Every structure is written in structure tokens, then in C-alpha cells.
PDB file of C-alpha atoms in Angstrom:
ATOM      1  CA  MET A  45      -0.180  -0.023  -0.208  1.00  0.00           C
ATOM      2  CA  GLY A  46       1.543   3.407  -1.214  1.00  0.00           C
ATOM      3  CA  LYS A  47       0.025   7.009  -0.308  1.00  0.00           C
ATOM      4  CA  SER A  48       1.298  10.088  -2.164  1.00  0.00           C
ATOM      5  CA  LYS A  49       1.250  13.973  -1.341  1.00  0.00           C
ATOM      6  CA  GLY A  50      -2.574  14.118  -2.546  1.00  0.00           C
ATOM      7  CA  GLY A  51      -3.140  11.647  -0.323  1.00  0.00           C
ATOM      8  CA  ARG A  52      -3.807   7.529   0.061  1.00  0.00           C
ATOM      9  CA  ARG A  53      -3.460   5.675  -3.252  1.00  0.00           C
ATOM     10  CA  ARG A  54      -6.133   2.367  -3.000  1.00  0.00           C
ATOM     11  CA  GLN A  55      -4.520  -0.720  -2.558  1.00  0.00           C
ATOM     12  CA  ALA A  56      -2.093  -2.273  -5.648  1.00  0.00           C
ATOM     13  CA  GLY A  57      -4.424  -4.268  -7.758  1.00  0.00           C
ATOM     14  CA  ALA A  58      -7.423  -4.984  -6.006  1.00  0.00           C
ATOM     15  CA  GLN A  59     -10.159  -5.152  -8.282  1.00  0.00           C
ATOM     16  CA  PRO A  60     -14.418  -5.529  -7.799  1.00  0.00           C
ATOM     17  CA  VAL A  61     -15.894  -8.114  -6.128  1.00  0.00           C
ATOM     18  CA  VAL A  62     -18.972  -9.182  -7.701  1.00  0.00           C
ATOM     19  CA  GLU A  63     -21.323 -11.473  -6.790  1.00  0.00           C
ATOM     20  CA  SER A  64     -25.287 -12.886  -6.584  1.00  0.00           C
ATOM     21  CA  VAL A  65     -26.858 -11.973  -3.192  1.00  0.00           C
ATOM     22  CA  ASP A  66     -30.648 -12.348  -2.545  1.00  0.00           C
ATOM     23  CA  GLY A  67     -31.385  -8.737  -3.686  1.00  0.00           C
ATOM     24  CA  GLY A  68     -29.807  -9.144  -7.293  1.00  0.00           C
ATOM     25  CA  LEU A  69     -26.349  -8.040  -8.043  1.00  0.00           C
ATOM     26  CA  ALA A  70     -24.221  -7.471  -5.808  1.00  0.00           C
ATOM     27  CA  GLU A  71     -20.772  -4.805  -6.386  1.00  0.00           C
ATOM     28  CA  LEU A  72     -17.813  -4.173  -4.324  1.00  0.00           C
ATOM     29  CA  ILE A  73     -16.221  -1.368  -6.263  1.00  0.00           C
ATOM     30  CA  PRO A  74     -12.301  -0.364  -4.685  1.00  0.00           C
ATOM     31  CA  ASP A  75     -12.150   3.638  -3.977  1.00  0.00           C
ATOM     32  CA  ARG A  76      -9.183   4.899  -6.541  1.00  0.00           C
ATOM     33  CA  GLU A  77      -8.689   7.688  -3.773  1.00  0.00           C
ATOM     34  CA  ARG A  78      -8.725   5.817  -0.586  1.00  0.00           C
ATOM     35  CA  ALA A  79      -6.882   3.057   0.688  1.00  0.00           C
ATOM     36  CA  ARG A  80      -8.750   0.209   1.995  1.00  0.00           C
ATOM     37  CA  ALA A  81     -12.637   2.148   0.742  1.00  0.00           C
ATOM     38  CA  TRP A  82     -15.031  -0.004  -0.870  1.00  0.00           C
ATOM     39  CA  SER A  83     -18.248   1.766  -2.808  1.00  0.00           C
ATOM     40  CA  LEU A  84     -21.354  -0.839  -2.646  1.00  0.00           C
ATOM     41  CA  VAL A  85     -23.361  -1.011  -5.924  1.00  0.00           C
ATOM     42  CA  ILE A  86     -26.089  -3.617  -5.480  1.00  0.00           C
ATOM     43  CA  ASP A  87     -27.659  -3.981  -9.363  1.00  0.00           C
ATOM     44  CA  GLY A  88     -26.153  -0.725 -10.755  1.00  0.00           C
ATOM     45  CA  ALA A  89     -27.961   0.957  -7.504  1.00  0.00           C
ATOM     46  CA  PRO A  90     -24.774   2.774  -5.009  1.00  0.00           C
ATOM     47  CA  GLN A  91     -25.731   2.399  -1.869  1.00  0.00           C
ATOM     48  CA  SER A  92     -23.358   2.555   0.826  1.00  0.00           C
ATOM     49  CA  HIS A  93     -20.024   3.342   0.727  1.00  0.00           C
ATOM     50  CA  VAL A  94     -16.764   2.467   3.409  1.00  0.00           C
ATOM     51  CA  ASP A  95     -13.276   2.641   4.595  1.00  0.00           C
ATOM     52  CA  LEU A  96     -12.347   0.189   6.846  1.00  0.00           C
ATOM     53  CA  ASP A  97      -9.261   2.537   7.745  1.00  0.00           C
ATOM     54  CA  ASP A  98     -11.112   5.981   8.504  1.00  0.00           C
ATOM     55  CA  PRO A  99     -14.626   4.579   9.536  1.00  0.00           C
ATOM     56  CA  ALA A 100     -15.605   7.739  10.715  1.00  0.00           C
ATOM     57  CA  TYR A 101     -15.530   9.173   7.358  1.00  0.00           C
ATOM     58  CA  LEU A 102     -18.865   9.425   5.337  1.00  0.00           C
ATOM     59  CA  SER A 103     -18.690  10.234   0.958  1.00  0.00           C
ATOM     60  CA  PHE A 104     -22.348  10.023  -0.062  1.00  0.00           C
ATOM     61  CA  GLU A 105     -25.012  12.317   1.124  1.00  0.00           C
ATOM     62  CA  TYR A 106     -27.648  10.725   3.076  1.00  0.00           C
ATOM     63  CA  GLN A 107     -24.784   9.053   5.221  1.00  0.00           C
ATOM     64  CA  ARG A 108     -23.489  12.485   5.793  1.00  0.00           C
ATOM     65  CA  ARG A 109     -27.020  13.683   6.971  1.00  0.00           C
ATOM     66  CA  LEU A 110     -27.701  10.592   8.771  1.00  0.00           C
ATOM     67  CA  GLY A 111     -24.815  10.942  10.128  1.00  0.00           C
ATOM     68  CA  HIS A 112     -24.959  14.793  11.921  1.00  0.00           C
ATOM     69  CA  VAL A 113     -28.452  13.213  13.959  1.00  0.00           C
ATOM     70  CA  ILE A 114     -26.426  11.013  15.044  1.00  0.00           C
ATOM     71  CA  ASP A 115     -24.074  12.661  16.329  1.00  0.00           C
ATOM     72  CA  LEU A 116     -27.019  15.145  17.874  1.00  0.00           C
ATOM     73  CA  VAL A 117     -28.145  12.773  19.263  1.00  0.00           C
ATOM     74  CA  ALA A 118     -26.363  12.979  22.678  1.00  0.00           C
ATOM     75  CA  PRO A 119     -23.564  14.378  24.016  1.00  0.00           C
ATOM     76  CA  PRO A 120     -19.722  13.472  21.817  1.00  0.00           C
ATOM     77  CA  GLY A 121     -19.447  10.374  22.201  1.00  0.00           C
ATOM     78  CA  ARG A 122     -21.934   9.387  24.950  1.00  0.00           C
ATOM     79  CA  PRO A 123     -22.315   5.717  24.143  1.00  0.00           C
ATOM     80  CA  LEU A 124     -25.657   4.906  22.521  1.00  0.00           C
ATOM     81  CA  HIS A 125     -28.553   2.339  21.958  1.00  0.00           C
ATOM     82  CA  ALA A 126     -28.894   2.305  17.673  1.00  0.00           C
ATOM     83  CA  VAL A 127     -31.420   0.197  15.453  1.00  0.00           C
ATOM     84  CA  HIS A 128     -30.485   0.031  12.094  1.00  0.00           C
ATOM     85  CA  LEU A 129     -32.580  -0.736  10.091  1.00  0.00           C
ATOM     86  CA  GLY A 130     -31.383  -1.734   6.572  1.00  0.00           C
ATOM     87  CA  GLY A 131     -27.463  -2.481   6.086  1.00  0.00           C
ATOM     88  CA  GLY A 132     -26.348  -2.192   3.462  1.00  0.00           C
ATOM     89  CA  ALA A 133     -22.055  -2.283   4.256  1.00  0.00           C
ATOM     90  CA  LEU A 134     -22.828  -1.505   7.813  1.00  0.00           C
ATOM     91  CA  THR A 135     -21.347   2.003   6.899  1.00  0.00           C
ATOM     92  CA  LEU A 136     -23.826   4.003   9.711  1.00  0.00           C
ATOM     93  CA  ALA A 137     -23.126   1.111  12.187  1.00  0.00           C
ATOM     94  CA  ARG A 138     -18.886   1.735  12.164  1.00  0.00           C
ATOM     95  CA  TYR A 139     -19.312   5.237  12.221  1.00  0.00           C
ATOM     96  CA  ILE A 140     -21.168   4.396  15.642  1.00  0.00           C
ATOM     97  CA  ALA A 141     -19.096   2.835  16.320  1.00  0.00           C
ATOM     98  CA  ALA A 142     -16.115   5.183  15.946  1.00  0.00           C
ATOM     99  CA  THR A 143     -17.572   7.771  17.122  1.00  0.00           C
ATOM    100  CA  ARG A 144     -18.891   6.887  20.353  1.00  0.00           C
ATOM    101  CA  PRO A 145     -17.323   3.651  21.797  1.00  0.00           C
ATOM    102  CA  ARG A 146     -18.903   1.473  23.625  1.00  0.00           C
ATOM    103  CA  SER A 147     -22.115   1.919  22.153  1.00  0.00           C
ATOM    104  CA  THR A 148     -24.937  -1.534  21.631  1.00  0.00           C
ATOM    105  CA  GLN A 149     -26.228  -2.130  17.874  1.00  0.00           C
ATOM    106  CA  GLN A 150     -29.427  -3.549  16.031  1.00  0.00           C
ATOM    107  CA  VAL A 151     -29.342  -3.853  12.231  1.00  0.00           C
ATOM    108  CA  VAL A 152     -31.700  -6.044  10.630  1.00  0.00           C
ATOM    109  CA  GLU A 153     -30.667  -6.935   7.063  1.00  0.00           C
ATOM    110  CA  ARG A 154     -32.444  -8.574   5.044  1.00  0.00           C
ATOM    111  CA  ASP A 155     -30.450 -10.325   2.930  1.00  0.00           C
ATOM    112  CA  GLY A 156     -29.104 -12.859   4.622  1.00  0.00           C
ATOM    113  CA  ALA A 157     -25.928 -13.574   1.237  1.00  0.00           C
ATOM    114  CA  LEU A 158     -25.706  -9.729   1.643  1.00  0.00           C
ATOM    115  CA  VAL A 159     -24.560  -9.340   4.839  1.00  0.00           C
ATOM    116  CA  GLN A 160     -22.076 -13.089   4.493  1.00  0.00           C
ATOM    117  CA  LEU A 161     -20.339 -10.448   1.515  1.00  0.00           C
ATOM    118  CA  VAL A 162     -19.990  -7.357   3.582  1.00  0.00           C
ATOM    119  CA  ARG A 163     -18.082  -9.386   6.705  1.00  0.00           C
ATOM    120  CA  ARG A 164     -16.063 -10.890   4.874  1.00  0.00           C
ATOM    121  CA  GLU A 165     -14.588  -8.173   2.913  1.00  0.00           C
ATOM    122  CA  LEU A 166     -15.161  -5.936   4.862  1.00  0.00           C
ATOM    123  CA  PRO A 167     -14.122  -6.817   8.219  1.00  0.00           C
ATOM    124  CA  LEU A 168     -16.064  -5.302  11.327  1.00  0.00           C
ATOM    125  CA  ASP A 169     -13.989  -3.920  14.294  1.00  0.00           C
ATOM    126  CA  PRO A 170     -14.247  -7.658  16.235  1.00  0.00           C
ATOM    127  CA  ASN A 171     -14.685  -4.794  19.630  1.00  0.00           C
ATOM    128  CA  ALA A 172     -17.035  -3.011  17.767  1.00  0.00           C
ATOM    129  CA  ARG A 173     -20.915  -3.732  19.776  1.00  0.00           C
ATOM    130  CA  ILE A 174     -22.802  -4.643  16.285  1.00  0.00           C
ATOM    131  CA  ARG A 175     -24.574  -7.387  15.991  1.00  0.00           C
ATOM    132  CA  VAL A 176     -26.440  -7.729  12.507  1.00  0.00           C
ATOM    133  CA  ARG A 177     -29.702  -9.970  11.904  1.00  0.00           C
ATOM    134  CA  SER A 178     -31.266 -11.354   9.077  1.00  0.00           C
ATOM    135  CA  ALA A 179     -34.658 -10.706   9.516  1.00  0.00           C
ATOM    136  CA  ASP A 180     -37.295  -8.803   7.314  1.00  0.00           C
ATOM    137  CA  ALA A 181     -36.658  -5.324   9.283  1.00  0.00           C
ATOM    138  CA  ARG A 182     -40.222  -5.370  10.620  1.00  0.00           C
ATOM    139  CA  ALA A 183     -39.987  -7.831  11.688  1.00  0.00           C
ATOM    140  CA  GLY A 184     -36.874  -7.811  13.723  1.00  0.00           C
ATOM    141  CA  LEU A 185     -37.566  -4.263  15.079  1.00  0.00           C
ATOM    142  CA  ALA A 186     -40.972  -6.300  16.631  1.00  0.00           C
ATOM    143  CA  LYS A 187     -37.833  -7.934  18.707  1.00  0.00           C
ATOM    144  CA  VAL A 188     -36.332  -5.041  19.973  1.00  0.00           C
ATOM    145  CA  PRO A 189     -37.255  -4.765  23.664  1.00  0.00           C
ATOM    146  CA  ASP A 190     -39.794  -1.925  24.960  1.00  0.00           C
ATOM    147  CA  GLY A 191     -37.559   1.108  25.244  1.00  0.00           C
ATOM    148  CA  TRP A 192     -34.114  -0.349  24.724  1.00  0.00           C
ATOM    149  CA  ALA A 193     -33.354   2.137  21.584  1.00  0.00           C
ATOM    150  CA  ASP A 194     -31.700   5.520  21.442  1.00  0.00           C
ATOM    151  CA  LEU A 195     -31.819   5.803  17.912  1.00  0.00           C
ATOM    152  CA  VAL A 196     -33.604   3.963  15.384  1.00  0.00           C
ATOM    153  CA  ILE A 197     -32.509   4.496  11.725  1.00  0.00           C
ATOM    154  CA  THR A 198     -34.694   3.136   9.035  1.00  0.00           C
ATOM    155  CA  ASP A 199     -32.349   2.420   5.783  1.00  0.00           C
ATOM    156  CA  VAL A 200     -34.191   0.232   3.263  1.00  0.00           C
ATOM    157  CA  PHE A 201     -35.188  -0.301  -0.123  1.00  0.00           C
ATOM    158  CA  SER A 202     -35.181  -3.312  -2.060  1.00  0.00           C
ATOM    159  CA  GLY A 203     -35.219  -2.384  -6.004  1.00  0.00           C
ATOM    160  CA  ALA A 204     -34.903   1.252  -5.191  1.00  0.00           C
ATOM    161  CA  ARG A 205     -37.698   1.447  -3.119  1.00  0.00           C
ATOM    162  CA  THR A 206     -38.899   1.575   0.293  1.00  0.00           C
ATOM    163  CA  PRO A 207     -41.180  -1.492   0.913  1.00  0.00           C
ATOM    164  CA  ALA A 208     -44.673  -0.305   1.706  1.00  0.00           C
ATOM    165  CA  HIS A 209     -44.835  -1.931   4.835  1.00  0.00           C
ATOM    166  CA  LEU A 210     -41.711   0.482   6.352  1.00  0.00           C
ATOM    167  CA  THR A 211     -44.389   3.728   5.768  1.00  0.00           C
ATOM    168  CA  SER A 212     -47.502   3.491   7.572  1.00  0.00           C
ATOM    169  CA  THR A 213     -47.998   4.454  10.753  1.00  0.00           C
ATOM    170  CA  GLU A 214     -48.991   1.317  12.118  1.00  0.00           C
ATOM    171  CA  PHE A 215     -44.496   0.698  11.677  1.00  0.00           C
ATOM    172  CA  LEU A 216     -43.790   3.973  13.688  1.00  0.00           C
ATOM    173  CA  ASP A 217     -45.968   3.073  16.130  1.00  0.00           C
ATOM    174  CA  ASP A 218     -43.986  -0.384  16.179  1.00  0.00           C
ATOM    175  CA  VAL A 219     -40.515   2.638  16.239  1.00  0.00           C
ATOM    176  CA  ARG A 220     -41.913   4.236  19.194  1.00  0.00           C
ATOM    177  CA  ARG A 221     -42.357   1.518  21.351  1.00  0.00           C
ATOM    178  CA  ALA A 222     -38.460   0.486  20.973  1.00  0.00           C
ATOM    179  CA  LEU A 223     -38.024   3.696  21.582  1.00  0.00           C
ATOM    180  CA  GLY A 224     -37.053   5.002  25.341  1.00  0.00           C
ATOM    181  CA  PRO A 225     -37.668   8.713  26.624  1.00  0.00           C
ATOM    182  CA  GLY A 226     -36.003  10.726  24.229  1.00  0.00           C
ATOM    183  CA  GLY A 227     -35.103   8.150  21.665  1.00  0.00           C
ATOM    184  CA  VAL A 228     -34.625   9.990  18.213  1.00  0.00           C
ATOM    185  CA  TYR A 229     -35.850   8.138  14.792  1.00  0.00           C
ATOM    186  CA  ALA A 230     -34.212   9.387  11.074  1.00  0.00           C
ATOM    187  CA  ALA A 231     -34.862   7.872   7.752  1.00  0.00           C
ATOM    188  CA  ASN A 232     -33.426   7.864   4.655  1.00  0.00           C
ATOM    189  CA  LEU A 233     -36.598   8.356   1.663  1.00  0.00           C
ATOM    190  CA  ALA A 234     -36.086   8.644  -1.691  1.00  0.00           C
ATOM    191  CA  ASP A 235     -38.945  10.684  -3.939  1.00  0.00           C
ATOM    192  CA  GLY A 236     -39.151  13.012  -6.882  1.00  0.00           C
ATOM    193  CA  PRO A 237     -41.112  15.616  -8.311  1.00  0.00           C
ATOM    194  CA  PRO A 238     -44.316  15.518  -7.551  1.00  0.00           C
ATOM    195  CA  LEU A 239     -42.967  14.224  -4.044  1.00  0.00           C
ATOM    196  CA  ALA A 240     -46.060  13.267  -3.014  1.00  0.00           C
ATOM    197  CA  HIS A 241     -44.385  10.135  -1.309  1.00  0.00           C
ATOM    198  CA  LEU A 242     -42.515  12.106   0.467  1.00  0.00           C
ATOM    199  CA  ARG A 243     -45.331  14.367   2.041  1.00  0.00           C
ATOM    200  CA  GLY A 244     -47.162  11.488   3.374  1.00  0.00           C
ATOM    201  CA  GLN A 245     -44.195   9.827   4.692  1.00  0.00           C
ATOM    202  CA  ILE A 246     -44.086  12.742   6.587  1.00  0.00           C
ATOM    203  CA  ALA A 247     -47.264  13.661   7.382  1.00  0.00           C
ATOM    204  CA  THR A 248     -47.397   9.660   8.587  1.00  0.00           C
ATOM    205  CA  ALA A 249     -44.456  10.790  10.988  1.00  0.00           C
ATOM    206  CA  ALA A 250     -46.717  13.963  12.379  1.00  0.00           C
ATOM    207  CA  ALA A 251     -49.431  11.567  13.708  1.00  0.00           C
ATOM    208  CA  ARG A 252     -46.362   9.333  15.890  1.00  0.00           C
ATOM    209  CA  PHE A 253     -44.578  12.101  16.569  1.00  0.00           C
ATOM    210  CA  GLU A 254     -44.037  15.990  17.985  1.00  0.00           C
ATOM    211  CA  GLN A 255     -41.140  17.611  16.633  1.00  0.00           C
ATOM    212  CA  LEU A 256     -40.123  16.386  12.868  1.00  0.00           C
ATOM    213  CA  ALA A 257     -37.381  17.900  10.899  1.00  0.00           C
ATOM    214  CA  LEU A 258     -36.536  16.810   7.266  1.00  0.00           C
ATOM    215  CA  VAL A 259     -33.068  17.624   5.009  1.00  0.00           C
ATOM    216  CA  ALA A 260     -33.173  17.537   2.095  1.00  0.00           C
ATOM    217  CA  ASP A 261     -31.313  19.070  -0.919  1.00  0.00           C
ATOM    218  CA  PRO A 262     -33.127  22.294  -1.681  1.00  0.00           C
ATOM    219  CA  ALA A 263     -33.967  21.245  -5.333  1.00  0.00           C
ATOM    220  CA  VAL A 264     -35.281  18.020  -4.294  1.00  0.00           C
ATOM    221  CA  LEU A 265     -37.718  20.102  -2.012  1.00  0.00           C
ATOM    222  CA  ARG A 266     -38.423  22.497  -4.883  1.00  0.00           C
ATOM    223  CA  GLY A 267     -39.316  18.816  -6.922  1.00  0.00           C
ATOM    224  CA  LYS A 268     -36.686  19.640  -9.280  1.00  0.00           C
ATOM    225  CA  ARG A 269     -34.816  16.453  -9.346  1.00  0.00           C
ATOM    226  CA  PHE A 270     -35.234  12.624  -7.903  1.00  0.00           C
ATOM    227  CA  GLY A 271     -33.560  12.489  -4.475  1.00  0.00           C
ATOM    228  CA  ASN A 272     -32.845  11.432  -0.681  1.00  0.00           C
ATOM    229  CA  ALA A 273     -34.575  13.504   1.898  1.00  0.00           C
ATOM    230  CA  VAL A 274     -33.549  12.718   5.952  1.00  0.00           C
ATOM    231  CA  LEU A 275     -36.521  12.737   8.345  1.00  0.00           C
ATOM    232  CA  VAL A 276     -35.769  13.051  11.501  1.00  0.00           C
ATOM    233  CA  ALA A 277     -38.309  13.105  14.226  1.00  0.00           C
ATOM    234  CA  SER A 278     -38.677  12.839  18.125  1.00  0.00           C
ATOM    235  CA  ASP A 279     -40.717  13.625  21.085  1.00  0.00           C
ATOM    236  CA  ARG A 280     -38.130  16.162  22.386  1.00  0.00           C
ATOM    237  CA  PRO A 281     -37.490  19.524  20.798  1.00  0.00           C
ATOM    238  CA  LEU A 282     -34.832  18.523  17.919  1.00  0.00           C
ATOM    239  CA  PRO A 283     -30.967  20.417  17.781  1.00  0.00           C
ATOM    240  CA  VAL A 284     -32.829  22.205  14.251  1.00  0.00           C
ATOM    241  CA  ALA A 285     -30.107  25.238  14.788  1.00  0.00           C
ATOM    242  CA  GLU A 286     -27.374  23.206  15.027  1.00  0.00           C
ATOM    243  CA  LEU A 287     -28.826  20.554  12.444  1.00  0.00           C
ATOM    244  CA  THR A 288     -28.289  22.991   9.599  1.00  0.00           C
ATOM    245  CA  ARG A 289     -25.594  24.374  10.507  1.00  0.00           C
ATOM    246  CA  LEU A 290     -23.667  21.382   9.951  1.00  0.00           C
ATOM    247  CA  ALA A 291     -26.244  20.557   6.527  1.00  0.00           C
ATOM    248  CA  ALA A 292     -25.292  23.484   5.320  1.00  0.00           C
ATOM    249  CA  SER A 293     -21.314  22.899   5.563  1.00  0.00           C
ATOM    250  CA  ASP A 294     -21.116  19.489   3.694  1.00  0.00           C
ATOM    251  CA  PRO A 295     -19.432  19.302   0.008  1.00  0.00           C
ATOM    252  CA  HIS A 296     -23.594  19.273  -1.446  1.00  0.00           C
ATOM    253  CA  PRO A 297     -25.535  22.343   1.265  1.00  0.00           C
ATOM    254  CA  ALA A 298     -28.945  20.522   2.262  1.00  0.00           C
ATOM    255  CA  ARG A 299     -31.747  22.443   3.634  1.00  0.00           C
ATOM    256  CA  VAL A 300     -33.752  22.222   7.590  1.00  0.00           C
ATOM    257  CA  GLU A 301     -37.347  22.693   7.074  1.00  0.00           C
ATOM    258  CA  HIS A 302     -38.978  22.264  10.396  1.00  0.00           C
ATOM    259  CA  GLY A 303     -41.913  23.453  12.536  1.00  0.00           C
ATOM    260  CA  ARG A 304     -45.043  25.517  10.219  1.00  0.00           C
ATOM    261  CA  THR A 305     -42.922  25.332   7.172  1.00  0.00           C
ATOM    262  CA  LEU A 306     -42.833  21.208   7.149  1.00  0.00           C
ATOM    263  CA  THR A 307     -46.823  21.408   8.183  1.00  0.00           C
ATOM    264  CA  ASP A 308     -46.689  23.250   4.938  1.00  0.00           C
ATOM    265  CA  PHE A 309     -45.251  21.428   2.493  1.00  0.00           C
ATOM    266  CA  THR A 310     -46.816  18.173   3.304  1.00  0.00           C
ATOM    267  CA  GLY A 311     -49.334  19.826   1.078  1.00  0.00           C
ATOM    268  CA  GLY A 312     -52.783  18.346   3.577  1.00  0.00           C
ATOM    269  CA  ALA A 313     -51.051  15.140   3.069  1.00  0.00           C
ATOM    270  CA  ALA A 314     -53.345  12.246   4.816  1.00  0.00           C
ATOM    271  CA  PRO A 315     -50.688   9.667   7.217  1.00  0.00           C
ATOM    272  CA  VAL A 316     -50.351   6.112   5.644  1.00  0.00           C
ATOM    273  CA  THR A 317     -51.362   3.029   7.045  1.00  0.00           C
ATOM    274  CA  ASP A 318     -50.915  -0.063   6.437  1.00  0.00           C
ATOM    275  CA  LEU A 319     -53.856  -0.296   4.272  1.00  0.00           C
ATOM    276  CA  ALA A 320     -53.024   2.165   1.699  1.00  0.00           C
ATOM    277  CA  ALA A 321     -49.524   1.848   2.396  1.00  0.00           C
ATOM    278  CA  VAL A 322     -47.368   1.009  -0.943  1.00  0.00           C
ATOM    279  CA  ALA A 323     -44.103   1.266  -1.455  1.00  0.00           C
ATOM    280  CA  SER A 324     -41.696   4.264  -2.415  1.00  0.00           C
ATOM    281  CA  PRO A 325     -41.827   5.883  -6.289  1.00  0.00           C
ATOM    282  CA  ALA A 326     -38.794   3.611  -8.450  1.00  0.00           C
ATOM    283  CA  PRO A 327     -36.502   5.873  -8.763  1.00  0.00           C
ATOM    284  CA  PRO A 328     -35.685   7.287 -13.029  1.00  0.00           C
ATOM    285  CA  VAL A 329     -32.915   4.935 -14.874  1.00  0.00           C
ATOM    286  CA  SER A 330     -30.487   8.535 -15.216  1.00  0.00           C
ATOM    287  CA  VAL A 331     -30.617   9.229 -11.351  1.00  0.00           C
ATOM    288  CA  PHE A 332     -26.885   6.094 -11.527  1.00  0.00           C
ATOM    289  CA  ARG A 333     -25.933   6.727 -15.035  1.00  0.00           C
TER     290      ARG A 333
END
């Protein structure tokens, strides 16, 4: 492994790893700029980025925004009880383990073959308290003890769409059950014009939590393009000012909406129930080109 004045170069001869998993064709692609960093792509859709030498480094925009939420959930360095619904390459679990040592984490990832691939090729720190369970996200959440979690993160995509059963008030009822007092829920959502899914998800969260904030690229919020938005919810006041500052300082700055502005953004959308739930819209093919 060599180094240059401009930074670390990737390991000589590192080659992509391509393997079929339950969710499609998974590719682990070496980062050209970082020595032991990899991107996970499934069926052409980028899922995660991991730097094994620096697990506190977050490359993807939405993961940086979730990282800001993690940073603000509790005082810096304080261990968390965290639940991750959707594992990918375990990027955010690694981030919490690196930035908040002694945290205890549960990861629920339905794709057992993907879990095996990630564990083999991108091994976890053996000292990290991360338990990975291969199960459906909602079924795995049901096994979390009442009030156990400080933080629940949902980042689940099947065929680049969030499954319908993870979009409802009934699902959020179980999130609330798993959260302790003052716990925080964060969800990675994806939508494009006319933003009907995103508006419905905000209304759904508002029906179950007292405080909400949304972090997204301004172009996504204006319905100009398809993209990710991070929804944050809690029954305690959220650190909106700090979140706004962090989101604005990112390489790709994001805007934070909250309060009446966020309520108005929903446009009167109704909360989603299990009976009415549908998967999030599929992204346009052009998104991944």
C-alpha cells in the first residue's frame, strides 16, 4: 500500500468483487482515492461507501446527513443503543462504533447473502458491539425490547424502493415502542416530483411524533429532481439550529425544514396506514448514470 502527497492511494491490484445476493447483483468497487475504501452497488444502484481505515468518513450525501443526526442525538462520544433497519455495508453502524465507543447496536438486514459478503470482504472491528440479524426490518424491529433504543435509523430499499410495510403509522408505532424517552427516529427517504411519497411520510411521522425536521437538497424539496431526504422525528425538541449549520457546511449543502414550514410542505397529505401503504416510487434510470 503506497501513499502520495495528495493522499492515500488504493491498494495496488484491488479489484471489484461481484457476487449475486438475495437482492440482486452486488458489486464492491474499490475507491480510487482512499486505500481501503469501497462502494457497495446493487443492480447498478449505489448503496453504501465504507472506508475500513477511517470508518468515521462518510462519502454519500444522505449518509453524511444521517451522520449529523447521530452526532446530535446525545453529547459527543456518549455511547448509544442504536437500531439500524437496513444494513448495506454497515456504514452507519461502523460510524457510531468509531465516534461513540462502547455503543451497543443492532442491525436488521433481510439479505443474508449480502451480510455474508460484507462480513467477509469488509470485516467489522471485532471490538465493536454490533449484532447483525438477517430478518425483515419490521420483524426484526419487533424483537427489540421496549424502550431499548436511543436511536432507530431506517434505510431500507428493495429494488431501489422502500417497502410499503415500512411507511405506515403502524410501523412507526413499533418504532416508538422500541425508543426510550427522548429517543430519535431517522429515515432515509427517496422521492421525486411531485413528491407525493415524501409528503405522505412527513404526515405519517407527524401523526406519531411531536417534533419533526427534514434534511434535503433544495432542488429535491422544490421537486426539480429525484433524490434523498432524511426525516428526523422525536418527542423532544430537535437540535434544529445545529443540524442546519452542519447540513449547510457539507460539500453538497442541504436545507433543513421544520415547524410550520414543514407542515405546509405536506400540502394536506394524509398519514399512511398499513391498508393504504405502497412502496416508494422507483427512481428514474438516469439517477444512476
